[in-house]
XYZ file of C-alpha atoms in Angstrom:
618
model
C -11.003 14.606 -10.918
C -6.843 15.571 -12.171
C -5.235 12.409 -12.709
C -2.153 12.651 -10.337
C 1.477 11.516 -12.180
C 2.582 9.947 -8.398
C 1.848 7.054 -8.046
C -1.379 7.101 -5.584
C 0.815 4.069 -3.539
C 3.256 5.825 -1.744
C 1.913 9.281 -1.922
C -0.959 7.242 0.269
C 2.501 5.670 2.172
C 3.862 9.335 2.321
C 0.912 11.106 3.832
C -0.195 7.707 6.549
C 3.320 8.321 8.726
C 3.676 12.470 8.096
C 0.161 13.521 7.759
C 0.055 15.268 11.175
C 3.478 16.214 11.909
C 3.178 18.613 8.406
C -0.311 19.465 8.960
C 0.749 22.141 11.798
C 3.703 22.759 9.055
C 1.663 23.728 6.375
C -0.694 25.412 7.849
C 1.897 28.168 9.119
C 3.336 28.151 5.660
C 0.855 28.261 3.342
C -1.031 30.506 5.567
C 1.435 33.679 5.021
C 1.438 32.332 1.807
C -1.886 32.841 1.707
C -1.771 36.568 3.082
C 1.336 36.963 0.204
C -0.718 36.944 -2.440
C -3.615 38.838 -1.096
C -2.364 41.583 0.478
C -1.218 44.500 -1.727
C 1.623 44.946 -3.153
C 2.679 47.249 -1.810
C 2.790 46.269 0.674
C 4.789 43.536 -0.010
C 7.142 45.270 -1.484
C 7.369 47.835 1.411
C 7.822 44.960 3.215
C 10.547 43.512 1.325
C 12.827 47.315 1.773
C 11.795 46.576 5.335
C 13.443 43.037 5.737
C 16.417 44.024 2.962
C 17.291 46.676 6.297
C 17.678 44.321 8.720
C 19.184 42.452 6.497
C 21.882 45.241 6.069
C 22.148 45.604 9.678
C 22.578 42.214 10.191
C 25.334 41.906 8.420
C 26.698 44.034 9.269
C 27.298 43.146 12.929
C 27.364 39.514 12.146
C 30.825 36.736 11.976
C 31.334 36.004 8.750
C 32.367 32.160 8.106
C 34.379 33.127 5.975
C 36.870 34.510 7.955
C 39.269 31.677 8.181
C 40.978 30.065 4.959
C 39.896 26.682 5.936
C 36.469 25.356 6.638
C 35.942 23.666 10.056
C 32.500 21.991 11.447
C 33.629 23.147 14.687
C 33.032 26.597 13.585
C 29.462 25.749 13.359
C 28.881 25.688 16.573
C 29.459 29.175 17.878
C 26.558 29.303 15.955
C 24.554 27.197 16.487
C 24.926 28.264 20.488
C 22.457 30.044 20.402
C 18.686 28.859 20.991
C 16.492 30.394 18.752
C 16.259 28.826 15.759
C 15.484 32.344 13.983
C 18.840 34.069 15.362
C 21.160 30.936 14.618
C 19.062 31.262 10.200
C 20.124 34.852 10.419
C 23.307 34.151 11.869
C 24.617 31.917 8.958
C 22.567 34.130 6.194
C 25.329 37.023 7.417
C 27.811 34.751 8.156
C 27.544 32.392 4.081
C 26.463 36.472 2.736
C 30.177 36.500 2.673
C 31.619 33.449 1.067
C 32.373 32.271 -2.744
C 31.042 29.624 -4.893
C 34.451 27.345 -3.510
C 33.860 28.092 0.086
C 30.000 27.420 0.148
C 30.848 23.906 -1.280
C 32.949 23.416 1.404
C 30.972 24.096 4.401
C 28.032 21.986 2.216
C 29.989 19.473 2.812
C 31.324 20.487 6.058
C 27.446 20.443 6.978
C 26.513 17.040 6.871
C 28.555 16.492 9.642
C 26.906 18.106 11.551
C 25.281 15.730 14.184
C 22.226 17.456 14.607
C 19.044 17.184 12.382
C 17.895 20.563 13.210
C 20.957 22.451 13.166
C 22.133 20.501 9.737
C 19.368 21.259 8.038
C 19.168 25.162 9.239
C 23.129 25.709 8.143
C 22.696 23.355 4.429
C 19.100 25.259 3.993
C 21.568 28.293 4.004
C 24.527 27.708 2.029
C 21.911 26.212 -0.743
C 19.799 29.541 -0.683
C 23.276 31.272 -0.686
C 25.014 29.622 -3.291
C 21.384 29.908 -5.404
C 22.452 33.261 -5.647
C 26.087 32.955 -6.842
C 25.173 29.291 -9.132
C 21.990 28.177 -8.871
C 23.018 25.202 -11.396
C 25.547 24.157 -8.583
C 23.165 24.082 -5.822
C 20.905 21.643 -7.342
C 23.713 19.088 -8.120
C 24.424 19.572 -4.386
C 20.665 17.962 -3.430
C 22.421 14.608 -4.775
C 24.656 14.248 -1.594
C 21.493 15.338 0.208
C 19.088 12.489 1.911
C 15.968 11.225 -0.201
C 13.748 13.082 2.899
C 15.471 16.019 2.266
C 15.919 16.648 -1.422
C 11.454 18.075 -1.886
C 12.463 20.646 1.057
C 16.176 21.847 -0.092
C 15.030 21.996 -4.232
C 12.114 24.279 -2.384
C 15.535 26.625 -1.192
C 16.882 26.969 -4.857
C 13.956 27.054 -6.537
C 12.476 29.838 -4.572
C 15.677 31.797 -4.948
C 16.120 31.401 -7.540
C 12.831 32.282 -8.956
C 13.640 35.616 -7.704
C 16.657 36.073 -8.955
C 16.278 34.450 -12.952
C 12.859 33.287 -12.910
C 12.946 31.853 -16.742
C 16.071 30.381 -16.069
C 14.425 28.515 -12.984
C 11.597 27.378 -15.365
C 13.828 25.767 -18.062
C 15.823 24.228 -15.284
C 12.037 22.447 -13.722
C 10.508 21.882 -16.634
C 14.244 19.079 -17.047
C 13.462 17.407 -13.849
C 10.276 14.296 -13.308
C 7.455 13.545 -12.085
C 7.115 14.728 -8.267
C 10.324 16.505 -8.678
C 9.287 19.407 -11.429
C 5.967 19.797 -9.398
C 8.095 20.573 -5.528
C 9.804 22.902 -8.405
C 6.740 24.407 -9.421
C 5.530 24.664 -6.134
C 8.310 27.189 -5.119
C 8.227 29.199 -8.404
C 4.771 29.933 -7.185
C 5.529 30.575 -3.898
C 8.342 33.458 -4.136
C 7.277 35.101 -7.157
C 3.459 35.581 -5.778
C 4.216 39.213 -7.270
C 3.059 38.672 -10.767
C -0.229 38.038 -12.207
C -2.812 34.844 -11.851
C -2.421 34.012 -15.963
C 1.815 34.251 -15.702
C 1.207 31.536 -13.023
C -0.847 29.062 -15.352
C 0.849 30.197 -18.163
C 4.513 28.870 -15.908
C 2.467 25.900 -14.508
C 0.966 25.224 -18.150
C 4.870 24.934 -19.726
C 5.788 22.652 -16.968
C 2.899 21.055 -17.864
C 1.478 20.759 -14.510
C -1.235 22.838 -14.281
C -3.265 20.432 -11.716
C -0.190 21.898 -9.134
C -1.485 25.534 -10.298
C -5.264 24.358 -9.421
C -4.223 22.838 -6.089
C -1.582 25.745 -4.852
C -4.621 28.391 -5.224
C -7.139 26.352 -4.518
C -4.965 25.541 -0.822
C -4.496 29.140 -0.334
C -8.196 30.490 -1.451
C -9.009 28.037 1.394
C -6.516 28.270 3.938
C -7.269 31.987 3.808
C -11.021 31.369 4.866
C -10.641 28.992 7.806
C -12.822 31.988 10.077
C -15.353 29.994 8.184
C -14.279 26.063 8.344
C -16.867 25.342 6.173
C -16.254 27.351 3.452
C -12.242 26.151 3.036
C -14.088 22.599 3.717
C -16.337 23.627 0.342
C -13.727 25.265 -1.131
C -11.223 21.985 -1.436
C -14.170 19.389 -2.324
C -15.475 21.500 -5.574
C -12.095 22.387 -7.092
C -11.027 20.708 -9.909
C -7.914 18.778 -7.551
C -7.898 14.997 -6.231
C -8.428 15.213 -2.689
C -5.826 13.076 -2.388
C -2.992 15.305 -3.203
C -5.138 17.545 -0.189
C -5.211 15.518 1.879
C -2.472 17.624 4.135
C -4.726 21.107 3.095
C -7.638 18.935 4.172
C -6.453 17.851 8.379
C -5.406 21.504 8.235
C -8.968 22.524 7.446
C -10.767 19.529 9.730
C -8.609 20.155 12.593
C -9.670 24.263 12.565
C -13.044 23.318 11.902
C -13.035 20.958 15.005
C -12.183 23.500 16.904
C -15.713 25.251 16.383
C -17.659 22.400 16.956
C -15.877 19.388 18.555
C -16.140 16.194 17.375
C -18.818 16.415 15.149
C -16.626 16.981 12.292
C -16.152 13.179 12.536
C -19.470 13.087 10.828
C -19.172 16.006 8.405
C -16.108 13.739 7.212
C -18.566 10.655 7.112
C -21.434 12.681 5.428
C -18.481 14.634 2.848
C -18.141 12.896 -0.718
C -14.747 11.789 -1.561
C -13.786 9.236 -4.028
C -11.106 7.738 -2.199
C -12.585 6.047 1.290
C -8.657 6.464 2.397
C -8.982 9.651 2.813
C -11.975 9.348 4.779
C -10.947 6.980 6.812
C -7.572 8.808 7.101
C -9.316 12.150 7.918
C -11.290 10.589 10.733
C -8.464 8.816 11.998
C -6.214 11.999 12.107
C -9.054 13.739 14.077
C -9.959 11.018 16.648
C -5.422 10.156 17.744
C -6.259 13.866 20.453
C -8.532 12.457 22.044
C -10.319 8.726 21.071
C -11.900 8.989 24.284
C -14.508 11.807 23.737
C -14.269 10.270 19.948
C -15.977 7.463 20.884
C -18.114 8.921 23.238
C -18.806 11.003 20.047
C -20.023 7.998 17.854
C -21.983 6.257 20.109
C -24.742 8.947 20.491
C -24.479 9.084 16.559
C -28.282 7.737 15.803
C -27.484 6.719 11.828
C -26.899 2.993 12.452
C -23.682 2.682 9.437
C -22.226 5.759 10.494
C -21.949 4.645 14.174
C -20.007 1.292 13.846
C -17.835 3.424 10.916
C -17.143 5.731 13.280
C -16.707 4.012 16.427
C -14.452 0.927 13.954
C -12.417 3.899 13.148
C -11.390 5.230 16.514
C -10.679 1.842 18.271
C -8.603 0.207 15.785
C -7.035 4.080 16.385
C -6.553 3.334 20.265
C -5.723 -0.269 19.855
C -2.583 1.230 18.010
C -1.346 3.599 21.160
C -4.008 1.874 24.428
C -5.679 -1.357 23.501
C -6.270 -2.165 27.600
C -8.239 1.867 27.831
C -10.158 0.698 24.061
C -11.166 -2.533 25.622
C -12.277 -1.648 28.385
C -14.355 1.759 26.923
C -15.950 -0.922 24.563
C -17.645 -3.063 27.030
C -19.881 -0.985 27.616
C -20.652 0.873 24.555
C -23.776 0.652 23.336
C -25.272 -0.906 21.793
C -23.968 -3.952 22.293
C -24.412 -5.719 19.479
C -21.173 -3.495 18.193
C -19.066 -5.032 21.120
C -17.771 -8.150 19.798
C -16.589 -6.702 16.893
C -14.510 -3.473 17.985
C -13.168 -6.005 20.520
C -12.275 -8.240 17.825
C -10.637 -4.826 15.856
C -8.902 -3.879 18.382
C -7.185 -7.492 19.285
C -6.566 -7.541 15.541
C -4.475 -4.316 15.723
C -2.748 -4.897 19.084
C -1.620 -8.955 17.659
C -0.398 -6.706 15.266
C 2.069 -3.713 17.553
C 2.541 -5.847 20.292
C 1.666 -9.720 20.136
C 2.952 -10.971 22.960
C 0.610 -8.570 25.248
C -2.114 -9.130 23.190
C -1.655 -12.666 24.340
C -1.186 -12.633 27.452
C -4.149 -10.619 28.006
C -6.559 -12.770 26.158
C -8.446 -13.041 28.699
C -10.430 -9.978 28.349
C -10.980 -10.306 24.991
C -14.919 -12.602 24.795
C -13.737 -16.146 23.808
C -16.095 -16.310 20.631
C -12.942 -13.336 18.994
C -10.146 -14.560 20.636
C -9.120 -17.168 17.892
C -8.647 -14.557 14.960
C -6.165 -11.873 16.827
C -4.175 -14.912 18.267
C -3.724 -16.695 14.856
C -2.738 -12.644 13.449
C -0.547 -12.395 16.516
C 1.701 -15.993 17.389
C 2.295 -15.888 13.237
C 3.887 -12.659 13.076
C 5.995 -14.825 16.383
C 6.400 -17.373 13.972
C 8.051 -14.910 10.974
C 11.458 -14.546 13.843
C 10.975 -17.083 16.234
C 9.074 -20.041 15.170
C 10.377 -22.528 17.862
C 9.353 -19.723 20.353
C 5.788 -19.579 18.674
C 4.909 -23.106 19.076
C 5.855 -23.290 22.596
C 3.374 -19.881 23.621
C 1.058 -22.182 22.198
C 1.443 -24.831 23.770
C 1.785 -22.742 27.076
C -1.612 -21.037 26.481
C -3.503 -21.238 29.575
C -6.542 -19.305 28.518
C -9.076 -21.441 26.301
C -9.399 -20.878 22.900
C -11.198 -23.824 21.944
C -9.237 -25.818 18.870
C -5.519 -24.105 18.965
C -5.271 -26.241 15.702
C -5.748 -23.497 12.968
C -3.021 -21.163 15.238
C -0.577 -23.800 14.469
C -1.192 -24.369 10.828
C -0.562 -20.100 10.886
C 2.568 -20.817 12.954
C 3.631 -23.787 10.960
C 2.607 -21.670 7.344
C 4.909 -18.817 7.926
C 7.769 -20.753 9.595
C 7.105 -23.030 5.939
C 7.705 -19.854 3.581
C 11.246 -18.784 5.402
C 12.855 -22.267 6.360
C 10.868 -24.983 4.006
C 12.843 -27.954 5.651
C 13.087 -26.570 8.783
C 9.871 -26.091 8.776
C 8.804 -29.799 7.680
C 11.349 -31.637 9.679
C 9.707 -30.909 12.925
C 6.077 -31.419 11.732
C 7.682 -35.032 10.734
C 8.796 -35.641 14.076
C 6.847 -34.087 16.719
C 2.940 -34.197 15.359
C 1.381 -37.606 15.435
C 0.869 -39.834 13.040
C -2.558 -40.839 15.018
C -3.848 -37.494 14.115
C -4.105 -38.236 10.110
C -6.485 -35.067 9.841
C -3.978 -32.473 11.432
C -0.809 -33.265 9.873
C -1.967 -33.825 6.913
C -3.580 -30.103 7.085
C 0.586 -29.696 8.018
C 2.285 -30.563 5.563
C -0.104 -29.617 2.518
C 1.707 -26.301 4.233
C 5.234 -27.305 4.070
C 5.269 -29.585 1.068
C 3.314 -26.356 -0.852
C 6.496 -23.804 0.098
C 9.435 -27.609 0.052
C 8.352 -28.178 -3.290
C 9.627 -25.207 -4.715
C 12.659 -25.542 -3.309
C 13.690 -29.022 -3.749
C 10.558 -30.851 -5.423
C 11.481 -34.497 -5.719
C 12.254 -34.283 -1.763
C 8.665 -32.702 -1.138
C 7.632 -35.941 -3.755
C 9.426 -38.393 -1.500
C 7.944 -37.288 2.067
C 4.452 -36.863 0.084
C 4.495 -40.537 -1.217
C 5.497 -41.549 2.255
C 2.252 -40.970 4.044
C -1.059 -42.794 4.251
C -3.517 -41.081 2.997
C -6.702 -40.231 4.869
C -10.887 -40.640 4.112
C -12.032 -37.881 1.258
C -8.788 -36.962 0.848
C -6.638 -37.289 -1.913
C -2.069 -37.938 -1.687
C 0.107 -35.650 -1.099
C 1.394 -36.473 -4.121
C -1.411 -34.657 -5.824
C -0.141 -31.845 -3.529
C 2.986 -31.144 -5.245
C 1.790 -31.599 -8.623
C -0.110 -28.927 -8.104
C 2.939 -26.639 -7.161
C 4.704 -28.306 -9.736
C 1.916 -26.939 -12.562
C 1.302 -23.738 -10.492
C 5.082 -23.071 -10.473
C 5.209 -23.631 -14.731
C 7.208 -27.089 -13.805
C 5.305 -28.925 -16.372
C 7.495 -31.154 -17.292
C 8.685 -32.720 -14.163
C 5.126 -33.182 -13.001
C 4.291 -35.164 -15.636
C 7.624 -37.556 -15.007
C 6.221 -37.931 -12.045
C 3.171 -39.030 -12.366
C 3.253 -43.011 -12.626
C 3.898 -42.373 -9.578
C 1.358 -41.119 -8.719
C -1.222 -43.445 -6.490
C -3.925 -45.065 -8.469
C -5.995 -42.512 -5.748
C -5.319 -39.906 -6.766
C -3.958 -39.694 -10.430
C -7.497 -37.746 -12.354
C -6.513 -35.298 -9.629
C -2.812 -34.806 -10.622
C -3.454 -34.917 -13.690
C -5.984 -32.442 -14.215
C -3.454 -30.166 -12.738
C -1.697 -30.863 -15.180
C -4.366 -30.239 -18.493
C -5.189 -27.308 -16.341
C -1.110 -25.859 -16.703
C -0.815 -26.930 -19.954
C -3.797 -25.167 -21.572
C -2.467 -22.232 -19.715
C 0.587 -22.675 -21.694
C -0.772 -23.034 -25.432
C 0.096 -27.118 -24.857
C -3.475 -28.136 -25.596
C -2.795 -30.802 -28.253
C -0.314 -32.458 -25.937
C -2.206 -32.348 -22.865
C -5.188 -34.049 -25.625
C -2.740 -36.274 -26.020
C -1.306 -36.616 -22.427
C -5.290 -38.083 -21.479
C -5.230 -41.148 -23.991
C -3.663 -43.196 -21.332
C -6.518 -43.077 -18.616
C -9.752 -45.222 -19.198
C -13.251 -44.973 -18.398
C -14.771 -42.079 -16.115
C -10.963 -40.756 -15.551
C -10.151 -39.944 -19.059
C -13.457 -38.149 -19.165
C -13.436 -36.273 -16.159
C -9.198 -35.453 -17.158
C -11.097 -34.304 -20.926
C -13.825 -31.944 -19.062
C -10.475 -30.418 -17.755
C -9.074 -29.748 -20.358
C -12.384 -28.635 -22.518
C -13.179 -26.668 -19.533
C -9.490 -24.397 -19.395
C -9.486 -24.717 -23.085
C -12.678 -22.899 -22.941
C -11.586 -20.161 -20.608
C -8.433 -19.736 -22.556
C -8.770 -19.852 -26.225
C -12.644 -20.096 -26.867
C -11.338 -19.753 -30.706
C -9.273 -22.136 -30.507
C -11.111 -24.540 -28.627
C -13.946 -24.229 -31.711
C -11.555 -24.036 -34.247
C -10.270 -27.745 -32.677
C -13.765 -29.325 -31.905
C -13.351 -31.592 -35.538
C -9.150 -32.862 -33.464
C -10.837 -33.767 -30.201
C -10.521 -37.588 -29.351
C -13.903 -38.140 -28.442
C -17.307 -37.887 -28.864
C -17.577 -37.277 -24.973
C -14.753 -34.757 -25.404
C -16.572 -33.120 -28.725
C -19.589 -32.725 -26.650
C -18.307 -30.920 -23.344
C -16.186 -28.114 -25.467
C -19.443 -27.902 -27.110
C -20.804 -27.398 -23.870
C -17.995 -24.974 -22.259
C -18.721 -23.253 -25.107
C -22.546 -22.467 -25.454
C -21.252 -21.725 -21.108
C -18.923 -19.560 -21.484
C -20.467 -17.792 -24.394
C -22.906 -16.870 -22.212
C -20.765 -14.730 -19.590
C -17.860 -13.766 -21.961
C -19.187 -13.745 -25.326
C -17.861 -14.880 -28.248
C -19.223 -16.774 -30.623
C -22.580 -15.666 -32.538
C -25.692 -18.154 -32.497
C -25.385 -19.278 -35.655
C -21.665 -20.518 -34.863
C -22.725 -22.054 -31.850
C -25.423 -23.561 -33.721
C -22.381 -24.667 -36.000
C -19.852 -26.056 -32.807
C -23.545 -28.439 -31.880
C -23.726 -29.988 -35.194
C -20.944 -31.641 -34.911
C -22.478 -33.806 -31.980
C -24.118 -36.505 -32.362
C -28.644 -35.892 -32.100
C -28.560 -37.141 -28.657
C -25.593 -35.070 -27.471
C -26.970 -31.899 -29.253
C -30.441 -32.008 -27.678
C -29.079 -32.530 -24.499
C -27.105 -29.849 -25.064
C -30.097 -27.479 -26.360
C -32.126 -28.516 -22.885
C -29.589 -27.871 -19.856
C -29.296 -31.295 -19.779
C -25.258 -31.734 -20.457
C -23.806 -29.356 -16.605
C -19.966 -28.269 -17.149
C -18.204 -28.907 -14.557
C -16.369 -25.744 -13.156
C -13.010 -27.379 -12.842
C -11.769 -25.259 -9.486
C -7.942 -26.699 -7.907
C -8.383 -27.961 -5.122
């Protein structure tokens, strides 16, 4: 498939928001264009003459908006009194046909004051088309005053008119546009100049460096011309030389048409289609099921293939939960096979937690007890972003049993500390019972992470004031870890003398890894010179392991400079270990490194007796 210049993430977001609406609109537009392209040119020309006659008749009978010397937004009202958009457009075309460039520019300014969006849109399209007939460059400059959502549509209007009047000038102007704007201009030119031969269309696309747009345009037109046989249209879209992501709107139109013939069996057709991006399959499925999720779920229940059934039912309930989670829950309670029920209900609850967290909490008893914790964590997290104290109060008032609520409280405090670290820390210190040591330390570990970024010295003092608990390090090690992670290494080093002995090795290890990452390896080695015994051995192991991963050639060159024989042995072991994962050295080079060690240690490496500790920050 051809790679699009437009950002895939942006395109996905736009399609996700607009695919259902745009699909219907695009069907009408592209169907007309397809007919225009494949209808004989003589018929097309006759059609144009007839339209011209109508336009001249209408012009003769219309009321021109230029009849007064001033422009006034109120004067649009007489046009929009007619309830028919078609008649409104005709009247505007006829009225503006008598306007000068200056008058049209004034009407463009006035049109921005039209309150009703649909009326404003109709008026502005007509003004731009009329202005393009006089000065297309000025019409293009007018887009600077248009909203971002309207610019593509307005650009199509301008370039469609411009291509009819002065094709070469329109192409030159389109070539000056960047990114997606140039593609939009090309599409408008191709749509407008359907009287040109196909090789001419392709030449224009090549000139604008948008050959992919050309392929998409004609593939879409061909597919929509074949909608009497949706299967054929589907095959056209899947086998063309166009990124399927760019054809999402057309795929949705064809899928909708196909559904009209075979019902929800279309879901299986989508599922079994080969898409490079799984998001396409997911979104097309979601678009189809939105029409009637209850019937869609009945269909999914009857699908014999296990993986397909699971996939379809999960997408269906996720979409259904956005609009009616209670109905979705009720429907899944009798779903067969029953082995899927718990997962489907948890999917519904997770969506419900995002869309209406308070309602989910009120109805949590409808969710099986084993599936309640995850959606409740999500729901309370969303509430905590706006009202953390309210979230805590709601948690305390939760009547339905969910077992241990500590994980939920942890989520609330974590969200709170991200936005207000001091307030969250103060609440934990004042409200969590010191006797509940495990919960208090877990909560403080969360809040101190955020507080360290805002006020590291205060965070360190609070950490030192907390007792250590069994099988755990002091919280000051967490502060040191966060400082090291954030690159505030020198402050972390200055606080090391105050770290309690039980947490020193842990704190030193955090700093060692951060220093190596910053290229300060020899400083890191020097930092460990004051440690003794197993603590120093563990520290050097952290340094050389991090060094072997970050800069293996540098470590190899520095083996003779390592401070102890034990550090050398650990370094060679680390080089061997990392070379298995990411080969950098030859066997001869590794043997040369091993020759620096005493025979006993070298033999241990040969037999694999020495195991390199893989340090993971806690």
